[in-house]
Short mmCIF file of C-alpha atoms and ligand atoms in Angstrom, two decimals:
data_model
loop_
_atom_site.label_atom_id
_atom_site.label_comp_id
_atom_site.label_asym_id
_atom_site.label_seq_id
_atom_site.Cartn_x
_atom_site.Cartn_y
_atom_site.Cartn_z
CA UNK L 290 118.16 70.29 104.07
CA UNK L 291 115.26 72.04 102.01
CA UNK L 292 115.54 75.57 102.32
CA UNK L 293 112.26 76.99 102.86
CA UNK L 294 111.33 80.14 100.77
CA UNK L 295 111.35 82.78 103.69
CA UNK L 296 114.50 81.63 103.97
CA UNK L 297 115.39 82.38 100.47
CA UNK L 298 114.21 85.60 100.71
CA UNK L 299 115.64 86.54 104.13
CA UNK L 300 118.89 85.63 102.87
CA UNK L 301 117.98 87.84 99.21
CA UNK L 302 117.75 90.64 101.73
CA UNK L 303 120.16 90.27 103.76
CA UNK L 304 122.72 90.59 100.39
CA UNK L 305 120.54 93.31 99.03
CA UNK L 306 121.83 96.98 99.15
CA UNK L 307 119.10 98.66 97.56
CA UNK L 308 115.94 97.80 98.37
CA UNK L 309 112.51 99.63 97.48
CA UNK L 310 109.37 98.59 98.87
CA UNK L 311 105.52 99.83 97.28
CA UNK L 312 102.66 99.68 99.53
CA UNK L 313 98.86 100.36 99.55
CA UNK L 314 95.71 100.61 101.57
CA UNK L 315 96.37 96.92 103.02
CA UNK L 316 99.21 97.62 104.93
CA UNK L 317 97.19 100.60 106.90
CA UNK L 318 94.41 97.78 107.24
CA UNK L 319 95.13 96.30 110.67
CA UNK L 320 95.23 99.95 111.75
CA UNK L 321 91.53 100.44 111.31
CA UNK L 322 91.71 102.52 107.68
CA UNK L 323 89.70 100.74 105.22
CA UNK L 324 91.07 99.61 101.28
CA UNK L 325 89.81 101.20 98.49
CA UNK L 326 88.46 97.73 97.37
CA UNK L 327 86.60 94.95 98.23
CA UNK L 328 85.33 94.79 101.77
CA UNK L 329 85.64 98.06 103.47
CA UNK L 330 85.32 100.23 99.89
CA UNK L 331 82.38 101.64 100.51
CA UNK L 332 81.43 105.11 102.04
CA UNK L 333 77.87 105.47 102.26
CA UNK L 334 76.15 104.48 99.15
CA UNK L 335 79.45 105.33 96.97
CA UNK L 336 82.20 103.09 96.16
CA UNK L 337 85.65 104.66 97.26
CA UNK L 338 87.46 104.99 94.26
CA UNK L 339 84.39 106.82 92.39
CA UNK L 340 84.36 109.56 94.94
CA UNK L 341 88.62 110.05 94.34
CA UNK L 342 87.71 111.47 90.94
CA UNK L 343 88.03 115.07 89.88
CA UNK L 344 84.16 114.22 88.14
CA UNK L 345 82.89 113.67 91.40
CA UNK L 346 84.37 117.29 92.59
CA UNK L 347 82.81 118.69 89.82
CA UNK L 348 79.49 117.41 90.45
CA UNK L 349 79.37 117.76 93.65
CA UNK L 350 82.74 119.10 96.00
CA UNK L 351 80.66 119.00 99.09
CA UNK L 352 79.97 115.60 99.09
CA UNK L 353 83.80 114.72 97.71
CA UNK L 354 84.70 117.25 101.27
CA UNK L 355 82.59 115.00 103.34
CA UNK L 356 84.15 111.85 102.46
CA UNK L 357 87.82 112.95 103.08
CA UNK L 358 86.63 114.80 105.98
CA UNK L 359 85.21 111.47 107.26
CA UNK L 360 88.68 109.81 106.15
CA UNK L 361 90.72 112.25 108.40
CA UNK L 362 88.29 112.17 111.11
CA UNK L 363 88.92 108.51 111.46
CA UNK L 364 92.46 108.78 110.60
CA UNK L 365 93.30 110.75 113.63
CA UNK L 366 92.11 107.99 115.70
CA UNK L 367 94.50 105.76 114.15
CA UNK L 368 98.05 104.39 115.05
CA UNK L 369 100.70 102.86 112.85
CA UNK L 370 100.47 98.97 113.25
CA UNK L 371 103.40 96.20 113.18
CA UNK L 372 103.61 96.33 109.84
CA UNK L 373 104.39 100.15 109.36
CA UNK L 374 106.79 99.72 112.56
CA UNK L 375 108.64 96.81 110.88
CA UNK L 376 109.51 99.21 107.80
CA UNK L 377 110.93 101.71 109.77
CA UNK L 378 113.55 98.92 111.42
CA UNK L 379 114.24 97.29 108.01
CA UNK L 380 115.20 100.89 106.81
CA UNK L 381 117.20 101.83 109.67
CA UNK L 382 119.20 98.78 109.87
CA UNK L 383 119.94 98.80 106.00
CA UNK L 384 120.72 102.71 106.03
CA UNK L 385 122.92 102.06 108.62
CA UNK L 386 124.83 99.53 107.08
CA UNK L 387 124.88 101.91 103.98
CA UNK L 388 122.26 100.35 102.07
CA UNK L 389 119.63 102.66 100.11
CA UNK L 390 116.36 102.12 100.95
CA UNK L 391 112.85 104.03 99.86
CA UNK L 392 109.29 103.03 100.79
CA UNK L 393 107.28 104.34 98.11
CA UNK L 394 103.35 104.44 99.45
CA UNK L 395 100.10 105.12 97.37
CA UNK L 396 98.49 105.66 100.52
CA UNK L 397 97.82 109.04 101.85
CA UNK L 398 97.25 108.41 105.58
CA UNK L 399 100.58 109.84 106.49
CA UNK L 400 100.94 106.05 108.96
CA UNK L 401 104.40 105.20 107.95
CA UNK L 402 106.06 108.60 108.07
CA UNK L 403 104.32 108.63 111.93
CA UNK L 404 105.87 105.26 112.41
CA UNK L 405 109.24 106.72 111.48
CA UNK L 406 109.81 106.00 108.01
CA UNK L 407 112.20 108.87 107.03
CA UNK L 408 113.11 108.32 102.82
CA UNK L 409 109.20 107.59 101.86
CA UNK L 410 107.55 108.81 98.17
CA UNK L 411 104.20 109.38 98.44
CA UNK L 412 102.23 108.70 95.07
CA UNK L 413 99.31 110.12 95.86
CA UNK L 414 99.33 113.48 98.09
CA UNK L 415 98.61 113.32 101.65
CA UNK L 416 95.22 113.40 103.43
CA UNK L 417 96.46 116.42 105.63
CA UNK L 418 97.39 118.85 102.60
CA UNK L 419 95.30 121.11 100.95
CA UNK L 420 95.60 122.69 97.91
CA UNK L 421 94.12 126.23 96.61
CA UNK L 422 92.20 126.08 93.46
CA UNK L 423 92.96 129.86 92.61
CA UNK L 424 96.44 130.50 93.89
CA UNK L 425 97.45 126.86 94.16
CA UNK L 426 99.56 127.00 97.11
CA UNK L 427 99.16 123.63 99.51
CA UNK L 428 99.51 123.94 102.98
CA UNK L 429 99.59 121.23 105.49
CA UNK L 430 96.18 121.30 107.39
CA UNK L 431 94.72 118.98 110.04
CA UNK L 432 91.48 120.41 111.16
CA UNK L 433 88.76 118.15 111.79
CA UNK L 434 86.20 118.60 110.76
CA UNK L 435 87.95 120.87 107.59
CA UNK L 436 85.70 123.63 108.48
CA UNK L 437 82.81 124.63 111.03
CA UNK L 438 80.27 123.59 108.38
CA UNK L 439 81.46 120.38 107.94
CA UNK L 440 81.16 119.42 111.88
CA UNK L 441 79.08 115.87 112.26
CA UNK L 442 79.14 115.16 108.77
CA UNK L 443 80.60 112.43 106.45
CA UNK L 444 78.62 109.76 108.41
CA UNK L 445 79.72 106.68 106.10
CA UNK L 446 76.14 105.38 107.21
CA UNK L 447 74.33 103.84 103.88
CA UNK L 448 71.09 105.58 105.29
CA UNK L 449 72.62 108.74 105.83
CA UNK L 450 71.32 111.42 103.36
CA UNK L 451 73.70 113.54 101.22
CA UNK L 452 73.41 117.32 102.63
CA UNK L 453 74.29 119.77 99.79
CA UNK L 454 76.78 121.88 100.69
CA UNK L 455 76.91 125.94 99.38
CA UNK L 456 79.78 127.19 97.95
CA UNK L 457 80.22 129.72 100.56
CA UNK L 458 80.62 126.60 102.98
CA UNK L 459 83.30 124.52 100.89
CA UNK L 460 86.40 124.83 102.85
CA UNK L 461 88.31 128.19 101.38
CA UNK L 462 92.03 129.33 101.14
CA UNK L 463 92.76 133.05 102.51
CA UNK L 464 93.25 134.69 99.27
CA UNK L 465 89.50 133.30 98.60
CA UNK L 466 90.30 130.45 96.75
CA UNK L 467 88.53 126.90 97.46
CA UNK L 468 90.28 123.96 98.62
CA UNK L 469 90.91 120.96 97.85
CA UNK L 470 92.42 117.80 99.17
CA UNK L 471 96.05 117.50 97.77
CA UNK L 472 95.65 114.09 96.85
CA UNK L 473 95.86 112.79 93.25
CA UNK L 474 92.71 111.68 91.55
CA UNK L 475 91.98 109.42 88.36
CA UNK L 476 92.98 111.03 85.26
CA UNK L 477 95.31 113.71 87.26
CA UNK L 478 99.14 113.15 86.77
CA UNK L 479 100.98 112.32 89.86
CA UNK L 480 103.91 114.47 91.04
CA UNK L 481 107.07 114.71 88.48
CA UNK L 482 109.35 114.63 91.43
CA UNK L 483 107.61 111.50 92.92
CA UNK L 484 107.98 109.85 89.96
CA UNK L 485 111.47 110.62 89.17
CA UNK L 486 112.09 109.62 92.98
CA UNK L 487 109.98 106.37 92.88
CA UNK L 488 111.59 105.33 89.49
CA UNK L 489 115.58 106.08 90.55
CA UNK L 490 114.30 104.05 93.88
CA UNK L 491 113.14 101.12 91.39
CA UNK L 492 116.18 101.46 88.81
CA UNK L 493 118.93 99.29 90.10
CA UNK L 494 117.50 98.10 93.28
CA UNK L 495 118.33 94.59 94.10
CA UNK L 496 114.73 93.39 95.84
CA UNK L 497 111.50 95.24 95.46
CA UNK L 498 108.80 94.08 98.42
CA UNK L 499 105.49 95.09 97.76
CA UNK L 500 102.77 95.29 100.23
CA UNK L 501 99.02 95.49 100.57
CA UNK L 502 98.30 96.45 97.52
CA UNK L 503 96.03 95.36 94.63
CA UNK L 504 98.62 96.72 92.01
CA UNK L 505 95.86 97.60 89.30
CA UNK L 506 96.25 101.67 89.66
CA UNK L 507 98.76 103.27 87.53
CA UNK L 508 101.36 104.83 87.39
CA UNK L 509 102.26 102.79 91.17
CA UNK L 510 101.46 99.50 89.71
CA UNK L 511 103.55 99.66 86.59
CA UNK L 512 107.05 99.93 89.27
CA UNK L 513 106.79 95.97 89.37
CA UNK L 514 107.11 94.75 86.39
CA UNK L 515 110.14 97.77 85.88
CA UNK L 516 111.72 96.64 89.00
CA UNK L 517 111.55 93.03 87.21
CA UNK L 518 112.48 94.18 83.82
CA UNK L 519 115.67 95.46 85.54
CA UNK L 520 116.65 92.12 87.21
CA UNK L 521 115.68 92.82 91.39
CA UNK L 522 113.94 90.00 93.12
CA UNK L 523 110.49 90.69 94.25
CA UNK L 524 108.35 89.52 96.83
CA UNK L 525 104.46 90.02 98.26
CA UNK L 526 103.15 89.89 100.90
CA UNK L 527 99.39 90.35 101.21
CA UNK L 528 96.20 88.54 102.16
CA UNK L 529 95.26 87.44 98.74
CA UNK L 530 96.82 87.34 95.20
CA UNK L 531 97.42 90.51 93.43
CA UNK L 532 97.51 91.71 89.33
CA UNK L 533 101.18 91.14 90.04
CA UNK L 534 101.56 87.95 92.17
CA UNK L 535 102.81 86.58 88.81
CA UNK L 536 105.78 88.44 88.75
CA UNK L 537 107.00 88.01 92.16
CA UNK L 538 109.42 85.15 93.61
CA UNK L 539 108.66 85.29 96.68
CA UNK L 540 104.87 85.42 98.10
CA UNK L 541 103.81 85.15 101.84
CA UNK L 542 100.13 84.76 102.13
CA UNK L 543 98.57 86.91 105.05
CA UNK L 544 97.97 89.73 106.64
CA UNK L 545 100.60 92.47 106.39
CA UNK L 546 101.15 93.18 110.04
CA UNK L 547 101.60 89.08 111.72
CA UNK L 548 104.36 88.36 108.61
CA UNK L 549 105.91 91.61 107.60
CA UNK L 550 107.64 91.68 111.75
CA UNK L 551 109.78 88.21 111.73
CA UNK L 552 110.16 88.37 107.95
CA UNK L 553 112.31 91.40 107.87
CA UNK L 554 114.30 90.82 111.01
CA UNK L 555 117.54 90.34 109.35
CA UNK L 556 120.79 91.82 109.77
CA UNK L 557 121.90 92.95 106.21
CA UNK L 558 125.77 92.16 105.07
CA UNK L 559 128.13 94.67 106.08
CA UNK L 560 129.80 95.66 102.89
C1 BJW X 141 96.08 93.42 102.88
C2 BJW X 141 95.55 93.52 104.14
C3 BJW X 141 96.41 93.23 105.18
C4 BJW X 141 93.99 94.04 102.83
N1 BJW X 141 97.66 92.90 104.92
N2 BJW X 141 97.33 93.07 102.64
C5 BJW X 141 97.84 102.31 82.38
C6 BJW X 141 96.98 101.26 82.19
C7 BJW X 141 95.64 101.36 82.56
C8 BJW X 141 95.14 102.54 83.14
C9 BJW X 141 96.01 103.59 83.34
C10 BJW X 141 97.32 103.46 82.95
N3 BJW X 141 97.95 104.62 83.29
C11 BJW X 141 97.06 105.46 83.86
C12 BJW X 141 95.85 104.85 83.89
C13 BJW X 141 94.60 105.46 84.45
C14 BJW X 141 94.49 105.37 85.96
C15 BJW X 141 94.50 103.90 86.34
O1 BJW X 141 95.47 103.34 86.80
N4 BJW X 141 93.36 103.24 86.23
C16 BJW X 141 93.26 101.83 86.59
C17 BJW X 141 92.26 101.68 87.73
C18 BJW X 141 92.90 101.03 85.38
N5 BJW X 141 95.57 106.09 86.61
C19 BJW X 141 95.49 107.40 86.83
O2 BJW X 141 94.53 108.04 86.44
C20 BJW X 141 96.66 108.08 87.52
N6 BJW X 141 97.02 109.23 86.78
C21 BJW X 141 97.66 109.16 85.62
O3 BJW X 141 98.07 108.13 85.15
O4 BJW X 141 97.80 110.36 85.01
C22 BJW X 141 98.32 110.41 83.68
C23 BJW X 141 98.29 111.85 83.24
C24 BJW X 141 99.43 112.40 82.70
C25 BJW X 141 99.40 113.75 82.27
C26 BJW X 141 98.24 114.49 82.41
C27 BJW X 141 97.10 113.94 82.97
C28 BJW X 141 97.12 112.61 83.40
C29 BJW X 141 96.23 108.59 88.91
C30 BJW X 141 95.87 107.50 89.83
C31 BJW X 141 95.41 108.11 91.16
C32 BJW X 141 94.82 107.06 92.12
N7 BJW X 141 94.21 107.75 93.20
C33 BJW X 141 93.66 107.00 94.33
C34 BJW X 141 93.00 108.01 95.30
C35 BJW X 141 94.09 108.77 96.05
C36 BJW X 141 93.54 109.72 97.06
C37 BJW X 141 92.78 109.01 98.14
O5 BJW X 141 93.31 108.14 98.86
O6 BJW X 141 91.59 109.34 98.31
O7 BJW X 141 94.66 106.25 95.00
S1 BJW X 141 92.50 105.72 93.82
C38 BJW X 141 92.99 104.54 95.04
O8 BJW X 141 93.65 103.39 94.45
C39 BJW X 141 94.07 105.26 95.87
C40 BJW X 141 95.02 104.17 96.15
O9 BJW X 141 96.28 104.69 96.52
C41 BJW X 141 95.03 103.39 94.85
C42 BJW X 141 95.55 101.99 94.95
O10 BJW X 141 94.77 101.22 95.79
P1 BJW X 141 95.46 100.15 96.74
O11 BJW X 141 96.32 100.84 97.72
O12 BJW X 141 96.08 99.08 95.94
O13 BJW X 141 94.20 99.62 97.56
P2 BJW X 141 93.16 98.44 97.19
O14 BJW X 141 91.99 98.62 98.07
O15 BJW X 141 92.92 98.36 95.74
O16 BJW X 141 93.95 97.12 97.59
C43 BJW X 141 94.22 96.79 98.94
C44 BJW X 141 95.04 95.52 98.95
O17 BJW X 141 95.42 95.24 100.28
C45 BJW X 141 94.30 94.29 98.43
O18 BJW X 141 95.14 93.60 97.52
C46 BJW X 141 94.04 93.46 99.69
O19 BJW X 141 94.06 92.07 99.42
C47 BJW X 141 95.21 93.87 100.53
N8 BJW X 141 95.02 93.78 101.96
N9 BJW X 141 94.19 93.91 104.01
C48 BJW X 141 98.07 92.82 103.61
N10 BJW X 141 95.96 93.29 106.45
ZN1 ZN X 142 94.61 130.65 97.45
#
C-alpha cells in the first residue's frame, strides 16, 4: 500500500522528540489579522512593511502610532483560530511525553500565547509592549487607543487623510520619555536572548514545521535552512509556496487553520 505523505510526516512526528515550529502573519490569518504581504498589506495608502521601519518613525512617529494603534485596536477583537489551538495540543502532548517543543513566532499579536502556547520565542516584540525612548524600560500596555489623542484614528481607509500628530501628543513614558512600540523594525537587531532561544530550539531538533510564513525576513527565515543543515525533517504548510518550499519534505497546500487540526493529531512515542 502507497503511503501517502501526511502519513509520512505524521509518523516523522510521532518519532520526533524535539520539534520546533516558525510561524508568521498567515497562521493569525483566519483570525481576521492581515499579512504583511500580498492581499491584506496595505494600511491606508502605505504598504505594511514600509511603515515597520525605524525611517518611517523618524519621519513621521505619529503616523507609525496610528498604524499600530489601528493594529491593536483590531487585535483586541480577535480570537486565536484552529490553527493556534492545534499548537497548543501538539505541545502539550509532546511535553508530556517528555519531548521538547518551542513555537518560535515572528508575529507580534500575542494569538498563540492566548491560545495556550506556553514555551513560545517571539522574534519580533509584542504589539502590547512599549518601550521608552529615554529610559528604555518596556512595560506591557494595552490601551486602546494608546493615548486620548489617538481616539478614532488609524482608519486604514485609502481616503483617509494623514493627521499630524504634535510631539506633546505622541504617547509618553512617566519619566517623560516617548514611546514606542516594542516591536523590532528593519535594520534593528532582534533580541540576543530570542535568538540564542530560537537557535538552541533549531539545533538538534528532529522536525521543524513552519507555518504561514513567506520566509524572506531575516534573521526568522534563515532557521530553515539551519534546521536542514543540521539533519531535522521539515514540513510547510501554507496557502501558497514559500522562499523555502524548496527545502522542505513535506508540504500541505492550504490554509493554516482546516490542515494544521487533523495533521498534528498524533500521539508521539513514549520513550
Ligand atoms: C497563510 C494563510 C493561511 C496567508 N494559512 N498560510 C540576510 C539577507 C537579506 C536581508 C537581511 C539579512 N539579514 C538581515 C537582513 C535585513 C532584514 C531583512 O530580512 N530583509 C529582507 C526583507 C530582505 N532584516 C532585518 O532588518 C532584521 N534585523 C536584522 O537583521 O538586524 C541585524 C542587525 C544586527 C546588529 C545591529 C543592527 C542590525 C529585522 C527584521 C524585522 C522584521 N520586522 C517586521 C515588523 C515587526 C513588527 C510588526 O509586526 O509591525 O516583522 S516586518 C514583517 O515581516 C513582520 C513579520 O514578522 C515579518 C515576516 O512576515 P511574515 O510573517 O512572513 O508575513 P508575510 O505577510 O510576508 O507572509 C504571510 C504568509 O502567510 C504568506 O506566505 C501567505 O501565503 C501565508 N498565508 N494566509 C497559511 N490562512
Ligand atoms: Zn522613560
Amino acid at each position: 500500500m502507497n503511503t501517502t505523505s501526511r502519513e509520512r510526516f505524521q509518523s516523522t512526528l510521532a518519532r520526533s522528540k524535539k520539534i520546533a515550529v516558525l510561524t508568521g502573519a498567515g497562521v493569525s490569518a483566519e483570525s481576521g489579522i492581515p499579512t504583511f504581504r500580498g492581499a491584506g498589506g496595505l494600511w491606508r495608502r502605505y504598504e505594511a512593511t514600509s511603515l515597520a521601519s525605524p525611517e518611517a518613525w523618524q519621519r513621521d512617529p505619529g503616523l507609525v502610532w496610528e498604524f499600530y494603534n489601528h493594529r491593536r485596536e483590531r487585535a483586541l477583537g480577535c480570537s486565536p483560530n484552529p490553527a493556534h489551538r492545534a499548537l497548543v495540543r501538539l505541545e502539550d502532548r509532546f511535553r508530556d511525553a517528555g519531548g521538547a517543543f518551542t513555537l518560535i513566532t515572528q508575529n507580534i499579536d500575542g494569538l498563540h500565547e492566548r491560545a495556550g502556547s506556553r514555551n513560545v520565542v517571539r522574534l519580533h516584540g509584542s504589539l502590547w509592549q512599549v518601550r521608552c525612548l529615554s529610559c528604555a524600560r518596556v512595560t506591557e500596555n494595552r490601551e486602546v487607543p494608546i493615548t486620548p489623542a489617538f481616539a478614532g484614528s488609524g482608519s486604514p481607509d485609502p481616503e483617509a487623510g494623514d493627521r499630524r500628530f504634535t510631539a506633546a501628543e505622541l504617547p509618553r513614558c512617566p519619566c517623560g520619555g516617548v514611546l514606542r512600540p516594542h516591536v523590532v523594525w528593519f535594520g534593528e537587531p532582534l533580541d540576543a536572548g530570542d535568538i540564542a532561544a530560537a537557535t538552541a530550539a533549531v539545533e538538534g531538533c528532529d522536525l521543524l514545521i513552519v507555518v504561514g510564513t513567506s520566509a524572506v525576513v531575516y534573521p526568522a527565515a534563515g532557521f530553515v535552512p539551519m534546521a536542514k543543515r543540521q539533519g531535522a525533517r521539515i514540513a510547510e504548510v501554507n496557502v501558497e509556496p514559500s522562499a523555502v518550499t524548496g527545502l522542505c519534505d513535506f508540504v500541505f497546500t492550504g490554509s493554516a487553520g482546516e490542515i494544521l487540526p487533523s495533521l498534528l493529531d498524533v500521539a508521539p512515542a513514549r520513550a
